[in-house]
Coordinates of C-alpha atoms and ligand atoms in Angstrom, one line a residue:
X47 CA 103.6 91.7 118.8
X48 CA 101.6 88.8 117.4
X49 CA 103.6 86.0 115.9
X50 CA 103.3 86.2 112.1
X51 CA 103.2 82.4 111.5
X52 CA 100.4 82.1 114.0
X53 CA 98.5 84.9 112.2
X54 CA 99.0 83.1 108.8
X55 CA 97.9 79.8 110.4
X56 CA 94.7 81.5 111.5
X57 CA 93.9 82.8 108.1
X58 CA 94.6 79.3 106.7
X59 CA 92.1 77.9 109.2
X60 CA 89.4 80.3 107.9
X61 CA 89.7 82.9 110.7
X62 CA 89.6 86.6 109.8
X63 CA 92.2 88.8 111.5
X64 CA 91.5 92.0 113.4
X65 CA 92.7 95.3 112.0
X66 CA 95.5 95.4 114.4
X67 CA 96.6 91.9 113.5
X68 CA 96.5 92.6 109.7
X69 CA 98.5 95.7 110.3
X70 CA 101.2 93.9 112.1
X71 CA 101.3 91.1 109.5
X72 CA 101.4 93.4 106.5
X73 CA 103.7 96.1 107.7
X74 CA 106.1 93.9 109.6
X75 CA 107.1 90.5 108.1
X76 CA 110.3 89.0 106.9
X77 CA 111.1 86.8 103.9
X78 CA 110.6 83.6 106.0
X79 CA 107.0 84.7 106.9
X80 CA 106.3 85.5 103.2
X81 CA 107.5 82.1 102.1
X82 CA 105.4 80.5 104.8
X83 CA 102.3 82.4 103.6
X84 CA 103.0 81.4 100.0
X85 CA 103.3 77.8 100.9
X86 CA 99.9 77.7 102.6
X87 CA 98.4 79.8 99.8
X88 CA 99.6 77.2 97.3
X89 CA 98.1 74.4 99.5
X90 CA 94.8 76.1 99.5
X91 CA 94.8 76.8 95.7
X92 CA 95.9 73.3 95.0
X93 CA 93.1 71.8 97.1
X94 CA 90.6 73.7 95.0
X95 CA 92.2 74.0 91.5
X96 CA 95.0 71.5 91.6
X97 CA 98.0 72.6 89.6
X98 CA 95.8 74.1 86.9
X99 CA 96.3 77.6 85.5
X100 CA 93.4 79.1 83.6
X101 CA 94.0 81.4 80.6
X102 CA 91.9 84.3 79.4
X103 CA 92.3 86.0 76.1
X104 CA 92.2 89.8 76.8
X105 CA 90.6 91.9 74.1
X106 CA 91.1 95.6 74.7
X107 CA 88.4 96.8 72.4
X108 CA 88.2 100.5 73.0
X109 CA 90.4 103.1 74.7
X110 CA 87.8 105.8 74.6
X111 CA 86.8 106.7 78.2
X112 CA 84.4 109.2 79.7
X113 CA 86.2 109.1 83.1
X114 CA 89.2 110.9 84.2
X115 CA 90.9 108.7 86.8
X116 CA 94.1 110.3 87.9
X117 CA 96.2 107.1 87.5
X118 CA 95.0 105.9 84.2
X119 CA 96.6 106.6 80.8
X120 CA 93.4 106.4 78.9
X121 CA 91.6 109.0 81.0
X122 CA 89.5 111.4 78.9
X123 CA 91.7 114.4 79.4
X124 CA 94.8 112.7 78.0
X125 CA 95.1 114.3 74.6
X126 CA 98.2 112.3 73.9
X127 CA 96.2 109.1 73.8
X128 CA 95.6 107.9 70.3
X129 CA 92.0 106.7 70.5
X130 CA 90.7 103.6 68.8
X131 CA 87.6 101.3 68.7
X132 CA 87.6 97.8 67.3
X133 CA 84.7 96.9 64.9
X134 CA 82.6 93.9 65.5
X135 CA 84.6 92.1 62.8
X136 CA 87.9 93.0 64.5
X137 CA 86.6 91.7 67.8
X138 CA 85.3 88.5 66.2
X139 CA 88.6 88.0 64.5
X140 CA 90.4 88.3 67.9
X141 CA 88.1 85.6 69.2
X142 CA 88.8 83.5 66.2
X143 CA 92.5 83.7 66.7
X144 CA 92.1 83.0 70.4
X145 CA 89.7 80.0 69.9
X146 CA 92.2 78.4 67.4
X147 CA 94.9 78.8 70.0
X148 CA 92.7 77.1 72.7
X149 CA 91.2 80.0 74.6
X150 CA 87.8 79.3 76.1
X151 CA 87.4 82.7 77.8
X152 CA 87.4 86.1 76.1
X153 CA 87.7 89.2 78.2
X154 CA 86.3 92.3 76.6
X155 CA 87.9 95.2 78.3
X156 CA 87.7 98.9 77.6
X157 CA 87.3 102.4 78.8
X158 CA 83.8 103.6 79.7
X159 CA 82.9 104.2 76.0
X160 CA 79.2 105.1 75.6
X161 CA 79.5 104.4 71.8
X162 CA 79.1 100.8 73.0
X163 CA 75.5 101.1 74.0
X164 CA 73.6 98.4 75.8
X165 CA 72.2 97.2 72.4
X166 CA 75.6 97.3 70.6
X167 CA 77.3 95.3 73.2
X168 CA 74.4 92.8 73.3
X169 CA 74.9 92.3 69.6
X170 CA 78.6 91.6 70.0
X171 CA 78.1 89.2 72.9
X172 CA 75.4 87.4 70.9
X173 CA 77.7 87.1 67.9
X174 CA 80.5 85.7 70.0
X175 CA 78.2 83.3 71.8
X176 CA 76.7 81.9 68.6
X177 CA 80.1 81.3 67.0
X178 CA 81.8 79.9 70.2
X179 CA 79.0 78.5 72.4
X180 CA 81.5 76.7 74.6
X181 CA 83.3 79.9 75.5
X182 CA 82.9 82.2 78.5
X183 CA 82.6 85.9 78.0
X184 CA 84.0 88.3 80.6
X185 CA 83.1 92.0 80.4
X186 CA 85.2 94.8 81.9
X187 CA 83.7 98.1 80.8
X188 CA 83.2 100.0 84.0
X189 CA 80.2 101.5 85.7
X190 CA 77.0 101.2 83.7
X191 CA 73.2 101.0 84.4
X192 CA 71.7 98.0 86.0
X193 CA 69.6 97.4 82.9
X194 CA 72.8 97.3 80.8
X195 CA 74.4 94.7 83.1
X196 CA 71.2 92.7 83.0
X197 CA 70.8 92.8 79.2
X198 CA 74.4 91.8 78.7
X199 CA 74.0 88.9 81.1
X200 CA 70.9 87.7 79.3
X201 CA 72.8 88.0 76.0
X202 CA 75.3 85.5 77.3
X203 CA 78.0 87.4 79.2
X204 CA 79.2 85.2 82.2
X205 CA 81.6 87.3 84.2
X206 CA 82.4 90.9 85.0
X207 CA 85.5 92.5 86.2
X208 CA 85.1 95.8 88.1
X209 CA 87.9 96.6 90.5
X210 CA 86.7 98.7 93.4
X211 CA 90.2 100.4 93.3
X212 CA 90.2 101.2 97.0
X213 CA 87.7 100.5 99.7
X214 CA 88.3 103.8 101.5
X215 CA 86.1 106.7 100.2
X216 CA 88.8 109.1 101.4
X217 CA 91.4 107.4 99.3
X218 CA 89.0 106.9 96.4
X219 CA 88.6 110.7 96.2
X220 CA 92.4 111.1 96.0
X221 CA 92.5 108.8 92.9
X222 CA 89.4 110.0 91.1
X223 CA 87.6 113.2 90.2
X224 CA 84.7 114.2 92.4
X225 CA 82.2 113.0 89.8
X226 CA 83.1 109.4 90.7
X227 CA 82.3 107.7 94.0
X228 CA 83.2 104.5 95.8
X229 CA 79.6 104.2 96.8
X230 CA 78.4 103.9 93.2
X231 CA 81.2 101.5 92.3
X232 CA 80.3 99.2 95.2
X233 CA 76.6 99.5 94.2
X234 CA 77.6 98.3 90.7
X235 CA 79.5 95.3 92.2
X236 CA 76.5 94.2 94.3
X237 CA 74.3 94.5 91.2
X238 CA 76.6 92.4 89.1
X239 CA 76.7 89.7 91.8
X240 CA 73.0 89.9 92.2
X241 CA 72.4 89.4 88.5
X242 CA 74.5 86.2 88.6
X243 CA 77.8 87.3 87.0
X244 CA 80.9 85.7 88.4
X245 CA 82.1 89.0 89.6
X246 CA 85.6 90.4 90.1
X247 CA 86.7 93.2 92.4
X248 CA 90.2 94.3 93.2
X249 CA 92.6 97.2 93.7
X250 CA 96.0 98.6 92.8
X251 CA 98.9 97.9 95.2
X252 CA 101.0 101.0 96.0
X253 CA 98.7 103.5 94.4
X254 CA 99.5 107.1 95.5
X255 CA 98.6 107.8 99.1
X256 CA 97.7 104.2 99.8
X257 CA 98.3 103.2 103.4
X258 CA 98.3 99.9 105.1
X259 CA 95.1 100.9 106.9
X260 CA 93.5 101.4 103.4
X261 CA 94.7 98.0 102.3
X262 CA 93.1 96.4 105.3
X263 CA 89.8 98.0 104.3
X264 CA 90.3 96.5 100.9
X265 CA 90.7 93.0 102.5
X266 CA 87.6 93.4 104.7
X267 CA 85.6 94.6 101.7
X268 CA 86.7 91.6 99.6
X269 CA 85.9 89.3 102.5
X270 CA 82.4 90.8 102.8
X271 CA 81.7 91.0 99.0
X272 CA 83.0 87.5 98.4
X273 CA 83.7 88.1 94.7
X274 CA 84.5 85.1 92.5
X275 CA 87.5 86.9 91.1
X276 CA 90.0 89.4 92.5
X277 CA 92.3 91.4 90.3
X278 CA 95.3 93.1 92.1
X279 CA 98.4 94.5 90.5
X280 CA 101.0 97.1 91.3
X281 CA 100.2 100.7 90.4
X282 CA 102.6 101.8 87.6
X283 CA 102.8 105.5 86.7
X284 CA 101.8 106.7 83.2
X285 CA 103.6 109.7 81.8
X286 CA 100.6 111.7 80.7
X287 CA 98.7 111.5 84.0
X288 CA 98.7 113.6 87.2
X289 CA 100.5 110.7 88.8
X290 CA 103.3 110.6 86.3
X291 CA 106.0 111.2 88.9
X292 CA 104.6 108.8 91.6
X293 CA 106.4 105.6 92.3
X294 CA 105.2 102.1 91.4
X295 CA 103.8 99.5 93.7
X296 CA 106.2 96.7 94.5
X297 CA 106.4 93.1 93.5
X298 CA 107.0 92.1 97.1
X299 CA 103.8 93.8 98.5
X300 CA 101.7 92.6 95.6
X301 CA 102.6 88.9 96.0
X302 CA 102.3 89.1 99.7
X303 CA 98.7 90.4 99.3
X304 CA 98.0 87.7 96.7
X305 CA 98.9 85.2 99.3
X306 CA 96.6 86.8 101.9
X307 CA 93.7 87.0 99.4
X308 CA 94.0 83.3 98.6
X309 CA 93.7 82.5 102.2
X310 CA 90.7 84.7 103.0
X311 CA 88.9 83.6 99.7
X312 CA 90.1 80.1 99.1
X313 CA 88.2 79.4 95.9
X314 CA 88.8 82.8 94.3
X315 CA 90.0 83.1 90.7
X316 CA 93.1 85.1 91.2
X317 CA 95.1 86.4 88.2
X318 CA 98.8 87.1 88.1
X319 CA 98.2 90.3 86.3
X320 CA 99.9 92.1 83.4
X321 CA 101.0 94.9 85.7
X322 CA 102.8 92.3 87.9
X323 CA 104.4 90.8 84.8
X324 CA 105.4 94.3 83.8
X325 CA 107.3 95.4 87.0
X326 CA 109.4 92.3 87.2
X327 CA 110.5 89.8 84.5
X328 CA 109.3 86.8 86.5
X329 CA 106.4 88.7 88.3
X330 CA 103.8 86.4 86.8
X331 CA 105.5 83.3 87.9
X332 CA 106.0 84.7 91.4
X333 CA 102.3 85.6 91.5
X334 CA 101.5 82.0 90.7
X335 CA 103.8 80.8 93.4
X336 CA 102.0 83.1 95.9
X337 CA 98.5 81.7 95.2
X338 CA 97.4 83.1 91.8
X339 CA 95.8 80.7 89.4
X340 CA 94.9 82.7 86.3
X341 CA 96.8 84.5 83.5
X342 CA 95.3 86.8 80.9
X343 CA 97.5 87.1 77.8
X344 CA 96.7 89.8 75.3
X345 CA 94.6 89.0 72.3
X346 CA 94.1 92.5 71.0
X347 CA 95.2 93.2 67.4
X348 CA 98.9 94.1 67.3
X349 CA 98.1 97.5 65.7
X350 CA 96.3 98.8 68.8
X351 CA 98.3 97.2 71.6
X352 CA 100.5 100.2 72.3
X353 CA 97.4 102.4 72.4
X354 CA 95.8 100.7 75.4
X355 CA 98.4 102.4 77.6
X356 CA 96.9 102.3 81.1
X357 CA 100.5 102.7 82.4
X358 CA 104.0 103.0 81.0
X359 CA 105.8 100.0 79.5
X360 CA 102.8 97.8 79.7
X361 CA 103.8 94.4 78.7
X362 CA 101.9 93.0 75.7
X363 CA 104.5 90.9 73.9
X364 CA 106.3 87.6 74.8
X365 CA 104.5 85.6 77.4
X366 CA 101.9 88.4 77.8
X367 CA 100.9 87.8 74.2
X368 CA 98.3 85.2 73.2
X369 CA 100.4 84.7 70.1
X370 CA 103.2 83.3 72.3
X371 CA 101.1 80.8 74.3
X372 CA 103.7 78.1 73.9
X373 CA 106.3 80.3 75.7
X374 CA 103.8 81.1 78.4
X375 CA 103.0 77.4 78.9
X376 CA 106.7 76.6 79.3
X377 CA 107.3 79.3 81.7
X378 CA 104.4 78.2 83.9
X379 CA 105.7 74.7 83.8
X380 CA 109.0 75.8 85.2
X381 CA 107.2 76.8 88.5
X382 CA 105.3 73.5 88.7
X383 CA 101.9 74.5 87.2
X384 CA 100.2 73.7 83.9
X385 CA 98.0 75.8 81.6
X386 CA 94.7 74.0 81.0
X387 CA 92.5 74.6 78.0
X388 CA 89.2 74.9 79.9
X389 CA 86.7 77.7 80.5
X390 CA 87.9 77.9 84.0
X391 CA 84.8 78.8 85.9
X392 CA 84.7 79.5 89.6
X393 CA 84.5 76.4 91.7
X394 CA 82.1 76.5 94.5
Ligands
SAH206 N1 87.1 100.9 82.4 C1 87.1 99.6 83.1 C2 88.5 99.0 82.9 C3 89.6 99.7 83.5 S1 91.2 99.3 83.1 C4 86.8 99.8 84.5 O1 86.5 100.9 84.9 O2 86.7 98.8 85.2 C5 91.5 97.9 84.2 C6 92.2 98.2 85.5 O3 93.5 98.7 85.2 C7 91.7 99.3 86.4 O4 90.6 98.8 87.1 C8 92.9 99.7 87.2 O5 92.9 99.1 88.5 C9 94.0 99.3 86.4 N2 94.9 100.4 86.1 C10 94.6 101.6 85.5 N3 95.6 102.4 85.5 C11 96.7 101.8 86.1 C12 98.0 102.1 86.4 N4 98.5 103.3 86.1 N5 98.8 101.2 87.0 C13 98.3 100.0 87.3 N6 97.0 99.6 87.1 C14 96.2 100.5 86.4

């Protein structure tokens, strides 16, 4: 068996591991190996980003969705979801609250809601940009046409989050209806990068039927795509979905993979996600200690927060809430990092 510390050293030196080596590292490591990985992951992130943690204000502006992903609580066939859409005024007022609190990035996330046409979203982006020209806008609205992506970019959107969800088409089919394909999702990711967006891919950890072999495919895909951002978080079941009875991904596996991703993509913007903060009370802090350098507190209006229920018990209060930024800052300081009020672009 290869020695885990040697494998971690090789990742740190910029070497990619073979499938066999990854398999051994991921499926068979102890706490000492994990701590060693995290130490090197922190060294790498500190070389690029120092002790800075970037914050993004997350605005969940619609929970209408045309897709029917088996894991997701806002899938179209969930009749228990109480659907909402924010108006332009609501969205701008979220940005206003965020801007006053010091946020310089707004993430507009939603289901694949065709009410938000290319033109409508261009209008919203332009309004935000004209009021807050020093802010970055991140979109996360799923798979759309190339011309939509291009128009939004030209209107001023800077970044785009589109998790690939799993890099195995076999696994992809187990998580999504047959109308969706990994091939198309990847095509969108390459288009987004091509247009010039700082692009984010990513996957859920511990999603149903995920194997270590699939995770290794995810790592190779990320290494090939070289996205500027990677979002990973544990899968958490949602009661109204076909996966209601499945078990959650673990904190342990999620942070171990955060550490590996930091080593294979040293400059990546890597959030300690809401899902990570949801499965463990100090999940976010543990994510930062494993190599993450971004947090995304919720800026959505309080009246709709419960409705964007991708999974059960999704955290949106306390340190997950943009209204409690002071609490978040203190908690981040306890692990030796500091929230900075900057746009927080990818550093080349
Ligand atoms: N419609 C957009 C945004 C999706 S929601 C898109 O298609 O990209 C953002 C992310 O939440 C998804 O990419 C998925 O990885 C994650 N997510 C959805 N359901 C989840 C669940 N049950 N547990 C954990 N993460 C989930």
